[in-house]
GROMACS .gro file of C-alpha atoms in nm:
model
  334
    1UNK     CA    1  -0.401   1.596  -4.040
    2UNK     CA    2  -0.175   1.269  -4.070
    3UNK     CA    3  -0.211   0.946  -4.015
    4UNK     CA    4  -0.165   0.926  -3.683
    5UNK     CA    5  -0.407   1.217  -3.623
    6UNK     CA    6  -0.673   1.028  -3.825
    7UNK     CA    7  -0.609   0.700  -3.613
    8UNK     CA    8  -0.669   0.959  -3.295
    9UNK     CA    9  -0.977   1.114  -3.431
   10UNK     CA   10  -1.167   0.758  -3.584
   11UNK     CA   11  -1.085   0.630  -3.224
   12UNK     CA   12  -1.198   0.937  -3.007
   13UNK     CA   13  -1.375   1.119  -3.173
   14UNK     CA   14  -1.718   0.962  -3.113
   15UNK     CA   15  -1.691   1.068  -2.746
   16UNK     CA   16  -1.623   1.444  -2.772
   17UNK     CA   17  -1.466   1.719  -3.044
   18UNK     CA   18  -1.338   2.008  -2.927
   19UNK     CA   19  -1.287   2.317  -3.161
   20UNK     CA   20  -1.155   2.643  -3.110
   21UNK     CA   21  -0.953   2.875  -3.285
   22UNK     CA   22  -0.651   3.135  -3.220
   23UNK     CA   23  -0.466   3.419  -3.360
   24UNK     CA   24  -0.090   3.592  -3.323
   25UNK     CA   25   0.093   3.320  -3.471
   26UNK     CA   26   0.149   3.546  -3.798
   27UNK     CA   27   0.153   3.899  -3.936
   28UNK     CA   28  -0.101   3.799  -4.242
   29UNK     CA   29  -0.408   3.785  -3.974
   30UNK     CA   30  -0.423   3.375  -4.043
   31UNK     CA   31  -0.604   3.200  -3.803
   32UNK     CA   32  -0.520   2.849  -3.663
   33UNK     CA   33  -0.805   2.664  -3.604
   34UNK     CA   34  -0.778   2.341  -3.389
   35UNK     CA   35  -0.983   2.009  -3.395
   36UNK     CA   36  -0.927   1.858  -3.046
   37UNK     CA   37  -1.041   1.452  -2.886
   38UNK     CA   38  -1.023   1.335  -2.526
   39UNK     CA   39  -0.796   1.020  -2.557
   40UNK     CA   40  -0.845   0.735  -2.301
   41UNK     CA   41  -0.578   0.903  -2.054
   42UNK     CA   42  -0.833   1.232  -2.021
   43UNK     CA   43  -0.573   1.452  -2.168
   44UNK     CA   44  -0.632   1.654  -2.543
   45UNK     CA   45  -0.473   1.565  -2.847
   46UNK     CA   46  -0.520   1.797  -3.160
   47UNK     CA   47  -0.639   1.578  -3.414
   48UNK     CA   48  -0.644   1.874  -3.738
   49UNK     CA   49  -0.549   2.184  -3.827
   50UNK     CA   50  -0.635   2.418  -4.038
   51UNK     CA   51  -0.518   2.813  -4.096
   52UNK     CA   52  -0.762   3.082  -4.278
   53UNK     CA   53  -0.792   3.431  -4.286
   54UNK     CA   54  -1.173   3.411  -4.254
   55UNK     CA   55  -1.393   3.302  -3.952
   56UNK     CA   56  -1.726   3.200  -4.132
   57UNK     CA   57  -1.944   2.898  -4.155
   58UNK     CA   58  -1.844   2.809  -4.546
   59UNK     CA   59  -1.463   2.814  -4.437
   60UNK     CA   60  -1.520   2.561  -4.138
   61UNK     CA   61  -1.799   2.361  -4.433
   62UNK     CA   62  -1.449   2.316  -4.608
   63UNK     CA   63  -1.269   2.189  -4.324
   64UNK     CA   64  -1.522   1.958  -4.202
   65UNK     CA   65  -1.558   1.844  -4.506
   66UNK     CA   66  -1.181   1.737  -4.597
   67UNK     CA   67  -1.161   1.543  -4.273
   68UNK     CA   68  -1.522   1.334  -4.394
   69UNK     CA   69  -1.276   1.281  -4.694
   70UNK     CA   70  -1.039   1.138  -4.489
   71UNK     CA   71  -1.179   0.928  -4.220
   72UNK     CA   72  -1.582   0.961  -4.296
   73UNK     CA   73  -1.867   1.044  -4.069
   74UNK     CA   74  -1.741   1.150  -3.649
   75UNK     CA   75  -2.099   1.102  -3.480
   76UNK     CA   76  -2.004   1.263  -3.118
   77UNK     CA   77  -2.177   1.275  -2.845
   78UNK     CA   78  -2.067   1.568  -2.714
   79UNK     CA   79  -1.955   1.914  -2.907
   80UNK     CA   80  -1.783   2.186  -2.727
   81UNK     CA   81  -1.660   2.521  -2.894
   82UNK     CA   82  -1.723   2.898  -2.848
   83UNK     CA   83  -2.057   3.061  -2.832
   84UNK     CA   84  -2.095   3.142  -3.196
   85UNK     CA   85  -2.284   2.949  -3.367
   86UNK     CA   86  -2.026   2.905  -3.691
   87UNK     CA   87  -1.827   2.630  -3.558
   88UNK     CA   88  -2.152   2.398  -3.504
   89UNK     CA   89  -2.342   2.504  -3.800
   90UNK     CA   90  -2.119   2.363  -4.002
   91UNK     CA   91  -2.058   2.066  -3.817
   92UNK     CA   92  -2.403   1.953  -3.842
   93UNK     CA   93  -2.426   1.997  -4.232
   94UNK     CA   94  -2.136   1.824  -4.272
   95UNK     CA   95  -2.103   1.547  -4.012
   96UNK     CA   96  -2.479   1.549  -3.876
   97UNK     CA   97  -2.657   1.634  -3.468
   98UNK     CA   98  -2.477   1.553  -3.156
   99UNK     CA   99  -2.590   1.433  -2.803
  100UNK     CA  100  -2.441   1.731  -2.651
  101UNK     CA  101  -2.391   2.075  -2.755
  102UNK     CA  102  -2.197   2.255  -2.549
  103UNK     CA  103  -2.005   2.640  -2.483
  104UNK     CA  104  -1.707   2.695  -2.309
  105UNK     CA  105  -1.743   2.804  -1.975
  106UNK     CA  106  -1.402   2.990  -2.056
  107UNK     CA  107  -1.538   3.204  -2.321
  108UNK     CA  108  -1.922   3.240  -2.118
  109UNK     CA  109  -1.744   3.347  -1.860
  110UNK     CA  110  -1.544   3.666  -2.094
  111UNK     CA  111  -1.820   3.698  -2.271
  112UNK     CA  112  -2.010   3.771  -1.922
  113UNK     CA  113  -1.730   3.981  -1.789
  114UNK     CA  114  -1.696   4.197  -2.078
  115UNK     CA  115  -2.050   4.273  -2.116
  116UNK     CA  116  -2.134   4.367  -1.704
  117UNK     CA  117  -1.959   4.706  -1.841
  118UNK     CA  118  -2.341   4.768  -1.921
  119UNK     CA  119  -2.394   4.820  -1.525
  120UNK     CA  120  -2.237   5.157  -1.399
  121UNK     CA  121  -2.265   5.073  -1.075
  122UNK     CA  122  -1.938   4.873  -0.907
  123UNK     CA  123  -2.127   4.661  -0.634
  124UNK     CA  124  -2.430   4.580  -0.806
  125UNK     CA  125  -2.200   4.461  -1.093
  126UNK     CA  126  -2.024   4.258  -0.866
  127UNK     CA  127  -2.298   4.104  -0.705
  128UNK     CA  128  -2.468   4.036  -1.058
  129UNK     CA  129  -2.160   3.872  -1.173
  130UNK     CA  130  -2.165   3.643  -0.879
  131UNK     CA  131  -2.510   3.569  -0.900
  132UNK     CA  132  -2.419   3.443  -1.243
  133UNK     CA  133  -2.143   3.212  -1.153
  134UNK     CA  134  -2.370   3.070  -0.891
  135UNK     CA  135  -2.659   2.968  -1.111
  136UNK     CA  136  -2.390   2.851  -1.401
  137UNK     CA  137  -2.211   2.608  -1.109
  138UNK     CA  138  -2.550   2.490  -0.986
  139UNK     CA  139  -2.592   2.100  -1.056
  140UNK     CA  140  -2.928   2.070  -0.956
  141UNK     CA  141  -3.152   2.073  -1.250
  142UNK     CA  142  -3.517   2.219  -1.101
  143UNK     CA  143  -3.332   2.476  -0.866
  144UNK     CA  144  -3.097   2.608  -1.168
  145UNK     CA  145  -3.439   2.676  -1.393
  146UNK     CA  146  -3.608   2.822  -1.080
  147UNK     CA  147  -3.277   3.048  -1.002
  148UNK     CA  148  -3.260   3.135  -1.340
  149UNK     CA  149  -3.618   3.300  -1.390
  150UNK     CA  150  -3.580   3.467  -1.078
  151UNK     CA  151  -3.225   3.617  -1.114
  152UNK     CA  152  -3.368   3.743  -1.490
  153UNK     CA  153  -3.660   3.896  -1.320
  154UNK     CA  154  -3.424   4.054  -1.067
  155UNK     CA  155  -3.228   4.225  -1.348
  156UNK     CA  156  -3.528   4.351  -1.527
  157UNK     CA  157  -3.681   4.468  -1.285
  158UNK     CA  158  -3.382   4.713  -1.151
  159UNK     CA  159  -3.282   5.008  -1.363
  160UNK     CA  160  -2.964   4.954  -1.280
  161UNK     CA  161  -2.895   4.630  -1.447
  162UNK     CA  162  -3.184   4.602  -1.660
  163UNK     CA  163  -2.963   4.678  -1.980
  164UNK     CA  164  -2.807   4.390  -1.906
  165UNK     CA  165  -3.065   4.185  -1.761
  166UNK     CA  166  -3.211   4.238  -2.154
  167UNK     CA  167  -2.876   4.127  -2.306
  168UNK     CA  168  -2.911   3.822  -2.064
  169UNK     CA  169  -3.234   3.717  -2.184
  170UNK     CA  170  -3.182   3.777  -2.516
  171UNK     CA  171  -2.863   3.555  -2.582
  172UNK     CA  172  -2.876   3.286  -2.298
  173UNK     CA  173  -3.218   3.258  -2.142
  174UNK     CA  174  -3.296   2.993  -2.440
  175UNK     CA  175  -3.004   2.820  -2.485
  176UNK     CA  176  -2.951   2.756  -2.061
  177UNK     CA  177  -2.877   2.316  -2.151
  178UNK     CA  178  -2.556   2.511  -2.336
  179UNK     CA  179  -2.362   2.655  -2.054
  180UNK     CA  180  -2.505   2.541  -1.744
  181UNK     CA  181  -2.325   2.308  -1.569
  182UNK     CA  182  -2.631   2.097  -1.454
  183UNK     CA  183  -2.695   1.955  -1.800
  184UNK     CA  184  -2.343   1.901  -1.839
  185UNK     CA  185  -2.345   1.519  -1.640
  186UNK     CA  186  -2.145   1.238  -1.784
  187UNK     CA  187  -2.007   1.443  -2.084
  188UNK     CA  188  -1.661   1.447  -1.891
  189UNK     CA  189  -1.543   1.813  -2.052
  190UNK     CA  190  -1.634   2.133  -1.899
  191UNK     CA  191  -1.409   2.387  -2.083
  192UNK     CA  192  -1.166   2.412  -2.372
  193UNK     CA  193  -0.893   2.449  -2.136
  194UNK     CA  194  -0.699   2.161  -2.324
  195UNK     CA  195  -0.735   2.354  -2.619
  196UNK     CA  196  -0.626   2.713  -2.481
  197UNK     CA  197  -0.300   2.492  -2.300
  198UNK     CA  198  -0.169   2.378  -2.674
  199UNK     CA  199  -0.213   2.733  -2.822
  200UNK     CA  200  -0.010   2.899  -2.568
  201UNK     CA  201   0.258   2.609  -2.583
  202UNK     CA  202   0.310   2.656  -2.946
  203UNK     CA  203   0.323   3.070  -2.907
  204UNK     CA  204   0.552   3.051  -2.597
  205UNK     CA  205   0.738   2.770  -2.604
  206UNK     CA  206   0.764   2.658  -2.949
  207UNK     CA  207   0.787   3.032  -3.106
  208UNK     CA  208   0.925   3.188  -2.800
  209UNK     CA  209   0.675   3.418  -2.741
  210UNK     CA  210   0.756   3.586  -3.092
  211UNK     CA  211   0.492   3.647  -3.401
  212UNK     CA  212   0.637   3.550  -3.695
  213UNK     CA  213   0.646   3.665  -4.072
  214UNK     CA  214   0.645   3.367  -4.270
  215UNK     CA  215   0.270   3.157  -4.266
  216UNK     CA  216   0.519   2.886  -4.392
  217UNK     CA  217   0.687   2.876  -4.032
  218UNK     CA  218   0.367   2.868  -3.846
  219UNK     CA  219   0.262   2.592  -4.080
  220UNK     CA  220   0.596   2.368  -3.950
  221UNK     CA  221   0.603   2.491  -3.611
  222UNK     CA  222   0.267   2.327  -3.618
  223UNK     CA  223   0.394   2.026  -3.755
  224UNK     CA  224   0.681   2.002  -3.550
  225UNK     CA  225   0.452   1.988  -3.194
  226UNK     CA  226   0.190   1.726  -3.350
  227UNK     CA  227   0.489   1.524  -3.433
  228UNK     CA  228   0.657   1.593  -3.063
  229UNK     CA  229   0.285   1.496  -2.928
  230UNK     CA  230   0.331   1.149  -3.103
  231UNK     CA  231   0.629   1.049  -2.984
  232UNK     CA  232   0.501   1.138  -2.632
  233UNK     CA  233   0.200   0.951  -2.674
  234UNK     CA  234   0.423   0.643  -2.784
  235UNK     CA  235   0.614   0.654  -2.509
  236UNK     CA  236   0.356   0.728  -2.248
  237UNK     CA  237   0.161   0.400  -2.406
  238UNK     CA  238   0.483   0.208  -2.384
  239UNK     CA  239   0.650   0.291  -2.033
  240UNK     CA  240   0.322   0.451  -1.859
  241UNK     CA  241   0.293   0.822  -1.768
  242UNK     CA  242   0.122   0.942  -1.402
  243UNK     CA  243  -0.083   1.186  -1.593
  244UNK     CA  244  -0.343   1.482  -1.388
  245UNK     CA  245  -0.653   1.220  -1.399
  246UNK     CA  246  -0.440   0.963  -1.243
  247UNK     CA  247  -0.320   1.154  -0.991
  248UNK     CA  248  -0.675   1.240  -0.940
  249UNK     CA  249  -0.822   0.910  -0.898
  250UNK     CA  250  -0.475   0.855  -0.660
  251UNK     CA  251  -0.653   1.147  -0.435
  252UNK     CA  252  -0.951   1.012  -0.457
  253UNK     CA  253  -0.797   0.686  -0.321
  254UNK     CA  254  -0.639   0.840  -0.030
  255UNK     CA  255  -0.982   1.023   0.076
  256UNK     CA  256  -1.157   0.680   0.016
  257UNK     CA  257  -0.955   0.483   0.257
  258UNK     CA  258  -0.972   0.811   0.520
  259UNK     CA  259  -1.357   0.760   0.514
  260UNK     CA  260  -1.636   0.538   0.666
  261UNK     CA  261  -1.869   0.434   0.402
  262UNK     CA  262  -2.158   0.207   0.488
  263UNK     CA  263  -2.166  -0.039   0.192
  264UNK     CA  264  -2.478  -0.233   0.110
  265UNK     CA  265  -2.474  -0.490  -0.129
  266UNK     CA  266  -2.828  -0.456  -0.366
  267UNK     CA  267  -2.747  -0.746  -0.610
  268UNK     CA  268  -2.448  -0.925  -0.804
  269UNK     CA  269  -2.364  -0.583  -0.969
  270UNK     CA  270  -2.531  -0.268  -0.769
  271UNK     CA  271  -2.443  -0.145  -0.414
  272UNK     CA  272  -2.540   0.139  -0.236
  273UNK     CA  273  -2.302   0.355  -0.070
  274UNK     CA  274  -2.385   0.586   0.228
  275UNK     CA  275  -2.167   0.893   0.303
  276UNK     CA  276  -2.335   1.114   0.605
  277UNK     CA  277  -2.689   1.193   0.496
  278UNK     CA  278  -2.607   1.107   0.124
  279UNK     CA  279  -2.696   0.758  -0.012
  280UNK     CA  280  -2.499   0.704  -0.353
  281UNK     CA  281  -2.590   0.403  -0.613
  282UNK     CA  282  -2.361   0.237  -0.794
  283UNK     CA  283  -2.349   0.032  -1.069
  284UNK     CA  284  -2.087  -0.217  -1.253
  285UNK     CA  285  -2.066  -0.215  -1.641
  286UNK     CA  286  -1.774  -0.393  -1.735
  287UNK     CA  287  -1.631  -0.754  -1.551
  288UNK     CA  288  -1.272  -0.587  -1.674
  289UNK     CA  289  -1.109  -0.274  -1.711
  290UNK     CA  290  -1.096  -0.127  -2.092
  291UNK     CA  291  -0.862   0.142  -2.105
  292UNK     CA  292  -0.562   0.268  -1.911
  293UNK     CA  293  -0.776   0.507  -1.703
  294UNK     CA  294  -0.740   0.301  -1.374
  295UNK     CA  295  -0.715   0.303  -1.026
  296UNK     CA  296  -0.393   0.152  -0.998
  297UNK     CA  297  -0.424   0.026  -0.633
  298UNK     CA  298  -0.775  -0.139  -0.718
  299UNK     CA  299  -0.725  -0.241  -1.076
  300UNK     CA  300  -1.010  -0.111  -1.197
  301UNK     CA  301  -1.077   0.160  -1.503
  302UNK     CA  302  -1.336   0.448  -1.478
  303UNK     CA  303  -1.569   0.279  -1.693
  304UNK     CA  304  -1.598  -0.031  -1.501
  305UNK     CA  305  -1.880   0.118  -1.248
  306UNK     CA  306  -2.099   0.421  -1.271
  307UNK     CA  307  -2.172   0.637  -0.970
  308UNK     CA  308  -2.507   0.922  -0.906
  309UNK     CA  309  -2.246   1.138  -0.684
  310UNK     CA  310  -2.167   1.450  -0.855
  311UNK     CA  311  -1.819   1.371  -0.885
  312UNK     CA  312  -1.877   1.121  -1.118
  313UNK     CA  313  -2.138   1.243  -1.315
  314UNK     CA  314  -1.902   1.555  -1.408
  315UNK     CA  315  -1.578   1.468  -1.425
  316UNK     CA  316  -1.663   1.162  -1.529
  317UNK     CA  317  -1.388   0.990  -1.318
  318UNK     CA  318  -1.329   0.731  -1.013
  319UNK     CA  319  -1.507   0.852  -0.745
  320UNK     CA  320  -1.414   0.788  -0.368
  321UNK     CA  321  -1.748   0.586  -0.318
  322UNK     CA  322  -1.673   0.350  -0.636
  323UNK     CA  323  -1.323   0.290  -0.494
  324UNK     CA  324  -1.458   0.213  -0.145
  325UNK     CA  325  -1.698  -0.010  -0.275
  326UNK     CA  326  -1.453  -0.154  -0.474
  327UNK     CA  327  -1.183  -0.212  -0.189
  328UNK     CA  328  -1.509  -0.345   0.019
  329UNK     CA  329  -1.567  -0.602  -0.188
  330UNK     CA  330  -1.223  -0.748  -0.271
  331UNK     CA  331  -1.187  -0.693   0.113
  332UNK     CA  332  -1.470  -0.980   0.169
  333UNK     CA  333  -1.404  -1.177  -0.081
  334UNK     CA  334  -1.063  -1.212   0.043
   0.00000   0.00000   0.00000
């Protein structure tokens, strides 16, 4: 971790860490474990490294432990890594609880996959699997813990899948707030996606798809992205950059103006927003925008106003009824 890195991670890192580690970068079995934040443009930037040839808790103690050296206590909010428990064990003796403790809906999702090889039979696997993805996408909290007792009963009770209705119950019938989508609002990450995108850049792109001999050249192949990942953060702070979340909130411009929203104004800083059936509240936080994250036809950032559409609460982005709103009310006062 260098300087810049610890700037990164003291700035971002109370929002959410990110950890997840890979293999195949060298014939010694050394693993390259990554520490990734969320900086204010919504894209990942690797804020530490570290390679070992063991995968327990006392190895990632270490870790954790150099970077409190370094830049003292990160108190996130939200923690996202695989579904064993090493990563966060260590975490918390070293850097304390968080808000949110998260899995990767990547790795549920293999982990899932890999274990429906418990039901023989093709269709009731596939309709099991489904079942699953279903209750993991469903944002409503009461129906997901009223799905999720019946779909476990379901298993149970069928011969069929009742090995792996057991394995079900046993490793995520307790720890539901972990991988279900629902309980996932505001945290503004859903997978490690970011983190899986840097691995295969450095493997493909940086090693040309080649494992390599010498732990030495993973160890500057490594340094040689971070440092490539600076620069391009410089420059994207200096001349701008039309990153995926602003094209994003550009969509949800478009689909805004496209619309008919009924806007009713509720005080000096709350409206309500009706779309169809749907009544949405929102709320403004900030007179000013705060961070680059903005709408670049309103002027306004994504944490200027909340929303209670879905949209907002998980991707934690402009939403079509905050822009209208917005556009409303520069409309009038105009």
């Amino acid at each position: 971790m260098n300087k810049f890195q610890q700037t990164m991670l003291t700035k971002f890192g109370s929002n959410v860490i990110s950890i997840d580690g890979t293999h195949g970068l060298n014939n010694y079995e050394f693993e390259l474990t990554t520490i990734m934040v969320i900086d204010e443009f919504g894209q990942g930037y690797p804020a530490a490294f570290m390679f070992s040839n063991k995968k327990d808790a006392n190895v990632y103690r270490v870790f954790f432990e150099s970077i409190r050296q370094k830049v003292g206590i990160i108190t996130a909010k939200t923690f996202m890594s695989d579904i064993t428990e090493t990563f966060y064990s260590a975490w918390l003796q070293v850097m304390g609880p968080v808000t949110n403790r998260l899995f990767c809906s990547w790795h549920i999702d293999r982990a899932w996959q890999k274990n429906l090889s418990k039901i023989v039979n093709k269709e009731k696997r596939a309709k099991v699997y489904q079942t699953l993805k279903v209750l993991q996408e469903e944002l409503n909290e009461y129906v997901f813990e009223n799905q999720l007792l019946t779909a476990v009963k379901l298993m149970i009770d069928d011969k069929d899948t009742r090995n792996f209705g057991q394995y079900f119950k046993a490793n995520y019938m307790n720890n539901s707030k972990q991988w279900a989508y629902c309980y996932r609002k505001y945290t503004g990450i859903n997978t490690n996606m970011r983190l899986e995108s840097m691995h295969k850049t450095i493997k493909y792109f940086y090693l040309n798809r080649k494992t390599i001999k010498r732990l030495d050249k993973g160890l500057h192949t490594v340094l040689k992205y971070i440092r490539n990942q600076s620069i391009g953060r410089v420059i994207k702070m200096v001349k701008g950059k039309n990153t995926v979340s602003h094209q994003n909130i550009f969509k949800r411009h478009q689909e805004a103006k496209a619309s008919k929203f009924a806007v009713q104004v509720i005080s000096e800083s709350s409206w309500e927003v009706k779309s169809g059936y749907n009544t949405y509240s929102i709320y403004k936080l900030l007179q000013s925008k705060c961070c680059l994250l903005v709408c670049r036809a309103c002027n306004v950032c994504v944490h200027m106003y909340s929303c209670t559409c879905d949209d907002f609460k998980h991707n934690c982005q402009l939403c079509k009824q905050q822009i209208q709103q917005q556009t409303d009310t520069l409309y009038k006062f105009i």
